[in-house]
Amino acid sequence: MSSLFHEDTLLTGTGADAVARALFEVASGLPLSCPHGHTDPVWFAQDGAFPDPAALIVPPDHYVTRMFASQGLGPELFGVRGTAGSGQAEDPRTIWHRFAEHWYLFRGTPTRLWLDITFQRLFGITEPLTPQTADDIYDRI
């Protein structure tokens, strides 16, 4: 099986790696507690299913939507509603395809690393997101 993310990607190749691996081993099974998140606390309080992958991954992540805005792509193209909640929500699969078409913009970014790890570890997805794989990945998530 190929992999999007190699476990040693963020290691330094020094003696500190053994310490990093030991710390990871201890912490990897613990719940994640992070003061900086892209999540609405209501998600955790209600513990409901997400309606689709686009709603889970694209509009809630300001790093994703800011990348698109930096390239002149309006947030409404990616399912972000206006400040008053206005705006028509587009078909989630269309939003996901648009996301896949512009995935190349994230090469070499922390956002890409994080999402590759998420795709691989949480969903078992090891092939890259492309316009050709978008439907399969959408359906698997």
Short mmCIF file of N, CA and C in Angstrom, two decimals:
data_model
loop_
_atom_site.label_atom_id
_atom_site.label_comp_id
_atom_site.label_asym_id
_atom_site.label_seq_id
_atom_site.Cartn_x
_atom_site.Cartn_y
_atom_site.Cartn_z
N MET A 1 0.84 -1.17 0.00
CA MET A 1 0.00 0.00 0.00
C MET A 1 0.90 1.24 0.00
N SER A 2 0.60 2.17 -0.90
CA SER A 2 1.35 3.41 -0.92
C SER A 2 0.86 4.29 0.23
N SER A 3 1.51 5.41 0.40
CA SER A 3 1.17 6.26 1.53
C SER A 3 1.29 7.71 1.12
N LEU A 4 0.38 8.53 1.59
CA LEU A 4 0.47 9.97 1.37
C LEU A 4 1.45 10.60 2.34
N PHE A 5 1.53 9.99 3.51
CA PHE A 5 2.32 10.58 4.59
C PHE A 5 3.26 9.53 5.15
N HIS A 6 4.54 9.85 5.17
CA HIS A 6 5.53 8.95 5.76
C HIS A 6 5.71 9.35 7.22
N GLU A 7 5.73 8.37 8.11
CA GLU A 7 5.80 8.63 9.55
C GLU A 7 7.02 9.46 9.97
N ASP A 8 8.09 9.43 9.19
CA ASP A 8 9.30 10.18 9.55
C ASP A 8 9.38 11.58 8.92
N THR A 9 8.31 12.02 8.28
CA THR A 9 8.33 13.30 7.56
C THR A 9 8.79 14.45 8.43
N LEU A 10 8.34 14.52 9.65
CA LEU A 10 8.65 15.68 10.49
C LEU A 10 9.82 15.45 11.44
N LEU A 11 10.52 14.32 11.29
CA LEU A 11 11.67 14.06 12.16
C LEU A 11 12.92 14.72 11.59
N THR A 12 13.91 14.91 12.44
CA THR A 12 15.08 15.70 12.07
C THR A 12 16.27 14.88 11.62
N GLY A 13 16.25 13.57 11.88
CA GLY A 13 17.41 12.74 11.55
C GLY A 13 18.51 12.86 12.61
N THR A 14 18.15 13.33 13.79
CA THR A 14 19.12 13.49 14.88
C THR A 14 18.73 12.59 16.04
N GLY A 15 19.49 12.66 17.11
CA GLY A 15 19.19 11.90 18.31
C GLY A 15 17.86 12.29 18.94
N ALA A 16 17.36 13.45 18.62
CA ALA A 16 16.08 13.90 19.17
C ALA A 16 14.91 13.06 18.66
N ASP A 17 15.12 12.36 17.55
CA ASP A 17 14.04 11.56 16.98
C ASP A 17 13.57 10.46 17.93
N ALA A 18 14.49 9.85 18.66
CA ALA A 18 14.11 8.80 19.60
C ALA A 18 13.20 9.36 20.69
N VAL A 19 13.52 10.56 21.15
CA VAL A 19 12.69 11.20 22.17
C VAL A 19 11.32 11.54 21.57
N ALA A 20 11.32 12.06 20.35
CA ALA A 20 10.06 12.41 19.69
C ALA A 20 9.19 11.17 19.52
N ARG A 21 9.78 10.07 19.08
CA ARG A 21 9.02 8.83 18.91
C ARG A 21 8.47 8.33 20.25
N ALA A 22 9.26 8.41 21.30
CA ALA A 22 8.81 7.96 22.62
C ALA A 22 7.65 8.82 23.13
N LEU A 23 7.76 10.13 22.95
CA LEU A 23 6.67 11.03 23.36
C LEU A 23 5.41 10.75 22.55
N PHE A 24 5.58 10.54 21.26
CA PHE A 24 4.43 10.25 20.41
C PHE A 24 3.75 8.95 20.85
N GLU A 25 4.55 7.95 21.16
CA GLU A 25 4.00 6.65 21.60
C GLU A 25 3.13 6.82 22.84
N VAL A 26 3.58 7.67 23.77
CA VAL A 26 2.81 7.91 25.00
C VAL A 26 1.54 8.70 24.69
N ALA A 27 1.64 9.70 23.86
CA ALA A 27 0.53 10.63 23.64
C ALA A 27 -0.45 10.20 22.55
N SER A 28 -0.06 9.32 21.66
CA SER A 28 -0.88 9.02 20.48
C SER A 28 -2.25 8.45 20.81
N GLY A 29 -2.39 7.80 21.94
CA GLY A 29 -3.68 7.24 22.30
C GLY A 29 -4.54 8.16 23.15
N LEU A 30 -4.03 9.32 23.48
CA LEU A 30 -4.77 10.26 24.33
C LEU A 30 -5.69 11.12 23.49
N PRO A 31 -6.76 11.64 24.08
CA PRO A 31 -7.64 12.55 23.34
C PRO A 31 -6.89 13.83 22.97
N LEU A 32 -7.20 14.37 21.83
CA LEU A 32 -6.58 15.61 21.37
C LEU A 32 -7.27 16.79 22.05
N SER A 33 -6.48 17.64 22.66
CA SER A 33 -6.99 18.85 23.27
C SER A 33 -6.18 20.00 22.69
N CYS A 34 -6.83 20.83 21.88
CA CYS A 34 -6.11 21.86 21.15
C CYS A 34 -6.86 23.18 21.26
N PRO A 35 -6.19 24.23 21.72
CA PRO A 35 -6.86 25.52 21.83
C PRO A 35 -7.12 26.18 20.48
N HIS A 36 -6.41 25.73 19.45
CA HIS A 36 -6.62 26.31 18.12
C HIS A 36 -7.27 25.25 17.26
N GLY A 37 -8.53 25.42 16.98
CA GLY A 37 -9.21 24.42 16.18
C GLY A 37 -10.09 25.07 15.14
N HIS A 38 -10.51 24.27 14.21
CA HIS A 38 -11.40 24.73 13.16
C HIS A 38 -12.76 24.09 13.36
N THR A 39 -13.10 23.88 14.61
CA THR A 39 -14.30 23.14 14.89
C THR A 39 -15.27 23.96 15.73
N ASP A 40 -16.52 23.72 15.47
CA ASP A 40 -17.58 24.32 16.25
C ASP A 40 -17.83 23.42 17.45
N PRO A 41 -17.79 23.93 18.67
CA PRO A 41 -18.02 23.08 19.85
C PRO A 41 -19.34 22.31 19.79
N VAL A 42 -20.30 22.82 19.06
CA VAL A 42 -21.59 22.13 18.92
C VAL A 42 -21.38 20.75 18.29
N TRP A 43 -20.37 20.61 17.40
CA TRP A 43 -20.10 19.31 16.78
C TRP A 43 -19.88 18.25 17.85
N PHE A 44 -19.13 18.60 18.88
CA PHE A 44 -18.79 17.64 19.92
C PHE A 44 -19.95 17.44 20.89
N ALA A 45 -20.69 18.51 21.16
CA ALA A 45 -21.81 18.41 22.08
C ALA A 45 -22.92 17.53 21.50
N GLN A 46 -23.15 17.65 20.19
CA GLN A 46 -24.23 16.89 19.57
C GLN A 46 -23.76 15.55 19.01
N ASP A 47 -22.46 15.43 18.71
CA ASP A 47 -21.87 14.20 18.20
C ASP A 47 -22.66 13.61 17.03
N GLY A 48 -23.08 14.47 16.13
CA GLY A 48 -23.84 14.01 14.96
C GLY A 48 -22.93 13.71 13.78
N ALA A 49 -23.49 13.04 12.81
CA ALA A 49 -22.75 12.74 11.58
C ALA A 49 -22.71 13.98 10.70
N PHE A 50 -21.63 14.12 9.97
CA PHE A 50 -21.54 15.21 9.00
C PHE A 50 -22.33 14.81 7.76
N PRO A 51 -22.95 15.78 7.12
CA PRO A 51 -23.77 15.42 5.97
C PRO A 51 -22.95 14.95 4.76
N ASP A 52 -21.71 15.44 4.66
CA ASP A 52 -20.89 15.10 3.51
C ASP A 52 -19.45 15.54 3.76
N PRO A 53 -18.48 15.03 2.99
CA PRO A 53 -17.07 15.39 3.19
C PRO A 53 -16.78 16.88 2.97
N ALA A 54 -17.48 17.50 2.04
CA ALA A 54 -17.22 18.92 1.81
C ALA A 54 -17.55 19.74 3.05
N ALA A 55 -18.69 19.44 3.68
CA ALA A 55 -19.09 20.18 4.89
C ALA A 55 -18.12 19.94 6.04
N LEU A 56 -17.50 18.78 6.08
CA LEU A 56 -16.56 18.44 7.14
C LEU A 56 -15.21 19.13 6.95
N ILE A 57 -14.73 19.19 5.71
CA ILE A 57 -13.33 19.57 5.47
C ILE A 57 -13.14 20.95 4.86
N VAL A 58 -14.03 21.40 4.01
CA VAL A 58 -13.74 22.61 3.24
C VAL A 58 -14.17 23.90 3.94
N PRO A 59 -15.45 24.23 4.08
CA PRO A 59 -15.81 25.54 4.65
C PRO A 59 -15.34 25.80 6.06
N PRO A 60 -15.27 24.79 6.95
CA PRO A 60 -14.89 25.14 8.33
C PRO A 60 -13.41 25.50 8.51
N ASP A 61 -12.57 25.16 7.54
CA ASP A 61 -11.13 25.36 7.72
C ASP A 61 -10.69 26.67 7.07
N HIS A 62 -10.39 27.65 7.90
CA HIS A 62 -10.02 28.96 7.36
C HIS A 62 -8.71 28.91 6.57
N TYR A 63 -7.84 27.94 6.84
CA TYR A 63 -6.62 27.83 6.03
C TYR A 63 -6.97 27.41 4.60
N VAL A 64 -7.94 26.54 4.47
CA VAL A 64 -8.39 26.10 3.14
C VAL A 64 -9.04 27.27 2.40
N THR A 65 -9.98 27.91 3.04
CA THR A 65 -10.71 28.98 2.35
C THR A 65 -9.84 30.21 2.10
N ARG A 66 -8.88 30.48 2.99
CA ARG A 66 -7.98 31.62 2.75
C ARG A 66 -7.04 31.35 1.58
N MET A 67 -6.61 30.09 1.42
CA MET A 67 -5.77 29.76 0.26
C MET A 67 -6.54 30.06 -1.02
N PHE A 68 -7.79 29.65 -1.08
CA PHE A 68 -8.58 29.89 -2.28
C PHE A 68 -8.79 31.39 -2.48
N ALA A 69 -9.07 32.12 -1.42
CA ALA A 69 -9.25 33.57 -1.53
C ALA A 69 -7.97 34.23 -2.03
N SER A 70 -6.80 33.74 -1.60
CA SER A 70 -5.52 34.32 -2.04
C SER A 70 -5.30 34.12 -3.54
N GLN A 71 -6.02 33.18 -4.12
CA GLN A 71 -5.90 32.91 -5.55
C GLN A 71 -7.07 33.52 -6.34
N GLY A 72 -7.85 34.37 -5.66
CA GLY A 72 -8.96 35.05 -6.32
C GLY A 72 -10.22 34.21 -6.46
N LEU A 73 -10.29 33.11 -5.71
CA LEU A 73 -11.46 32.23 -5.76
C LEU A 73 -12.37 32.57 -4.59
N GLY A 74 -13.57 32.98 -4.87
CA GLY A 74 -14.49 33.43 -3.83
C GLY A 74 -14.91 32.30 -2.89
N PRO A 75 -15.10 32.63 -1.62
CA PRO A 75 -15.46 31.61 -0.63
C PRO A 75 -16.78 30.91 -0.95
N GLU A 76 -17.68 31.60 -1.62
CA GLU A 76 -18.96 30.98 -1.96
C GLU A 76 -18.80 29.79 -2.90
N LEU A 77 -17.69 29.76 -3.66
CA LEU A 77 -17.42 28.62 -4.53
C LEU A 77 -17.13 27.35 -3.75
N PHE A 78 -16.80 27.51 -2.46
CA PHE A 78 -16.40 26.38 -1.63
C PHE A 78 -17.35 26.18 -0.45
N GLY A 79 -18.57 26.68 -0.60
CA GLY A 79 -19.60 26.41 0.39
C GLY A 79 -19.64 27.32 1.59
N VAL A 80 -18.86 28.41 1.57
CA VAL A 80 -18.87 29.35 2.69
C VAL A 80 -20.01 30.32 2.47
N ARG A 81 -20.89 30.39 3.45
CA ARG A 81 -22.05 31.28 3.36
C ARG A 81 -21.68 32.68 3.83
N GLY A 82 -22.50 33.64 3.47
CA GLY A 82 -22.29 35.03 3.88
C GLY A 82 -22.36 35.18 5.38
N THR A 83 -21.96 36.33 5.87
CA THR A 83 -21.90 36.56 7.32
C THR A 83 -23.26 36.43 7.99
N ALA A 84 -24.32 36.72 7.27
CA ALA A 84 -25.66 36.59 7.86
C ALA A 84 -26.26 35.21 7.55
N GLY A 85 -25.42 34.29 7.08
CA GLY A 85 -25.93 32.97 6.75
C GLY A 85 -26.60 32.93 5.39
N SER A 86 -26.47 34.03 4.65
CA SER A 86 -27.12 34.10 3.36
C SER A 86 -26.30 33.35 2.32
N GLY A 87 -26.88 33.19 1.20
CA GLY A 87 -26.19 32.50 0.11
C GLY A 87 -26.71 31.09 -0.03
N GLN A 88 -26.82 30.69 -1.25
CA GLN A 88 -27.33 29.34 -1.56
C GLN A 88 -26.21 28.33 -1.40
N ALA A 89 -26.47 27.29 -0.65
CA ALA A 89 -25.49 26.22 -0.51
C ALA A 89 -25.50 25.41 -1.80
N GLU A 90 -24.32 25.24 -2.37
CA GLU A 90 -24.20 24.50 -3.60
C GLU A 90 -24.11 23.01 -3.31
N ASP A 91 -24.30 22.21 -4.33
CA ASP A 91 -24.20 20.77 -4.20
C ASP A 91 -22.84 20.41 -3.59
N PRO A 92 -22.83 19.61 -2.51
CA PRO A 92 -21.58 19.28 -1.82
C PRO A 92 -20.56 18.58 -2.72
N ARG A 93 -21.03 17.75 -3.63
CA ARG A 93 -20.10 17.04 -4.51
C ARG A 93 -19.43 18.03 -5.48
N THR A 94 -20.15 19.05 -5.89
CA THR A 94 -19.57 20.09 -6.75
C THR A 94 -18.49 20.85 -5.99
N ILE A 95 -18.78 21.17 -4.73
CA ILE A 95 -17.78 21.85 -3.88
C ILE A 95 -16.55 20.96 -3.73
N TRP A 96 -16.77 19.66 -3.48
CA TRP A 96 -15.66 18.72 -3.31
C TRP A 96 -14.82 18.64 -4.59
N HIS A 97 -15.47 18.62 -5.74
CA HIS A 97 -14.73 18.58 -7.01
C HIS A 97 -13.90 19.84 -7.20
N ARG A 98 -14.48 20.98 -6.85
CA ARG A 98 -13.74 22.24 -6.94
C ARG A 98 -12.53 22.21 -6.02
N PHE A 99 -12.71 21.67 -4.83
CA PHE A 99 -11.62 21.50 -3.87
C PHE A 99 -10.53 20.63 -4.49
N ALA A 100 -10.90 19.51 -5.07
CA ALA A 100 -9.93 18.59 -5.69
C ALA A 100 -9.21 19.26 -6.87
N GLU A 101 -9.93 20.03 -7.66
CA GLU A 101 -9.32 20.72 -8.81
C GLU A 101 -8.25 21.72 -8.37
N HIS A 102 -8.39 22.25 -7.18
CA HIS A 102 -7.45 23.25 -6.69
C HIS A 102 -6.53 22.71 -5.59
N TRP A 103 -6.53 21.41 -5.38
CA TRP A 103 -5.73 20.77 -4.35
C TRP A 103 -4.24 21.05 -4.54
N TYR A 104 -3.81 21.20 -5.79
CA TYR A 104 -2.40 21.45 -6.08
C TYR A 104 -1.89 22.72 -5.39
N LEU A 105 -2.78 23.65 -5.09
CA LEU A 105 -2.37 24.89 -4.43
C LEU A 105 -1.76 24.65 -3.05
N PHE A 106 -2.07 23.51 -2.45
CA PHE A 106 -1.62 23.23 -1.09
C PHE A 106 -0.29 22.48 -1.03
N ARG A 107 0.32 22.21 -2.19
CA ARG A 107 1.62 21.52 -2.17
C ARG A 107 2.61 22.25 -1.27
N GLY A 108 3.24 21.50 -0.38
CA GLY A 108 4.28 22.07 0.47
C GLY A 108 3.77 22.90 1.63
N THR A 109 2.47 22.86 1.89
CA THR A 109 1.92 23.67 2.98
C THR A 109 1.58 22.78 4.18
N PRO A 110 1.54 23.36 5.38
CA PRO A 110 1.10 22.60 6.55
C PRO A 110 -0.34 22.08 6.39
N THR A 111 -1.18 22.83 5.70
CA THR A 111 -2.55 22.38 5.47
C THR A 111 -2.57 21.08 4.69
N ARG A 112 -1.75 20.99 3.67
CA ARG A 112 -1.68 19.76 2.86
C ARG A 112 -1.17 18.60 3.71
N LEU A 113 -0.15 18.83 4.51
CA LEU A 113 0.37 17.79 5.38
C LEU A 113 -0.72 17.30 6.33
N TRP A 114 -1.39 18.22 6.97
CA TRP A 114 -2.43 17.87 7.93
C TRP A 114 -3.56 17.09 7.25
N LEU A 115 -4.00 17.54 6.09
CA LEU A 115 -5.10 16.85 5.42
C LEU A 115 -4.67 15.49 4.88
N ASP A 116 -3.44 15.38 4.38
CA ASP A 116 -2.94 14.07 3.95
C ASP A 116 -2.93 13.09 5.13
N ILE A 117 -2.48 13.55 6.29
CA ILE A 117 -2.48 12.71 7.49
C ILE A 117 -3.92 12.32 7.85
N THR A 118 -4.82 13.28 7.80
CA THR A 118 -6.22 13.03 8.12
C THR A 118 -6.81 12.00 7.16
N PHE A 119 -6.60 12.21 5.87
CA PHE A 119 -7.14 11.27 4.88
C PHE A 119 -6.61 9.86 5.13
N GLN A 120 -5.32 9.76 5.40
CA GLN A 120 -4.69 8.45 5.55
C GLN A 120 -5.08 7.78 6.86
N ARG A 121 -4.92 8.49 7.97
CA ARG A 121 -5.12 7.85 9.28
C ARG A 121 -6.59 7.65 9.64
N LEU A 122 -7.42 8.62 9.31
CA LEU A 122 -8.82 8.51 9.70
C LEU A 122 -9.67 7.75 8.69
N PHE A 123 -9.33 7.89 7.41
CA PHE A 123 -10.18 7.32 6.38
C PHE A 123 -9.51 6.23 5.55
N GLY A 124 -8.22 5.96 5.80
CA GLY A 124 -7.52 4.91 5.07
C GLY A 124 -7.27 5.24 3.61
N ILE A 125 -7.28 6.51 3.27
CA ILE A 125 -7.09 6.95 1.88
C ILE A 125 -5.60 7.18 1.64
N THR A 126 -5.04 6.44 0.71
CA THR A 126 -3.60 6.56 0.46
C THR A 126 -3.29 7.10 -0.93
N GLU A 127 -4.29 7.32 -1.76
CA GLU A 127 -4.02 7.92 -3.06
C GLU A 127 -4.27 9.43 -2.97
N PRO A 128 -3.58 10.19 -3.78
CA PRO A 128 -3.74 11.65 -3.71
C PRO A 128 -5.12 12.09 -4.19
N LEU A 129 -5.59 13.19 -3.65
CA LEU A 129 -6.83 13.81 -4.10
C LEU A 129 -6.57 14.49 -5.43
N THR A 130 -7.30 14.10 -6.44
CA THR A 130 -7.21 14.70 -7.77
C THR A 130 -8.63 14.80 -8.32
N PRO A 131 -8.84 15.53 -9.41
CA PRO A 131 -10.17 15.52 -10.01
C PRO A 131 -10.62 14.10 -10.39
N GLN A 132 -9.67 13.23 -10.73
CA GLN A 132 -10.01 11.87 -11.12
C GLN A 132 -10.37 10.98 -9.92
N THR A 133 -9.80 11.27 -8.75
CA THR A 133 -10.08 10.44 -7.56
C THR A 133 -11.13 11.08 -6.64
N ALA A 134 -11.59 12.28 -6.98
CA ALA A 134 -12.48 13.04 -6.10
C ALA A 134 -13.74 12.27 -5.72
N ASP A 135 -14.41 11.66 -6.68
CA ASP A 135 -15.66 10.95 -6.37
C ASP A 135 -15.41 9.76 -5.46
N ASP A 136 -14.38 8.99 -5.76
CA ASP A 136 -14.08 7.81 -4.94
C ASP A 136 -13.75 8.23 -3.50
N ILE A 137 -12.92 9.25 -3.34
CA ILE A 137 -12.54 9.72 -2.00
C ILE A 137 -13.76 10.28 -1.28
N TYR A 138 -14.57 11.04 -1.97
CA TYR A 138 -15.81 11.59 -1.39
C TYR A 138 -16.68 10.45 -0.86
N ASP A 139 -16.88 9.43 -1.67
CA ASP A 139 -17.72 8.31 -1.27
C ASP A 139 -17.14 7.53 -0.11
N ARG A 140 -15.83 7.40 -0.05
CA ARG A 140 -15.18 6.66 1.04
C ARG A 140 -15.27 7.43 2.36
N ILE A 141 -15.15 8.74 2.30
CA ILE A 141 -15.26 9.55 3.52
C ILE A 141 -16.72 9.54 3.97
#
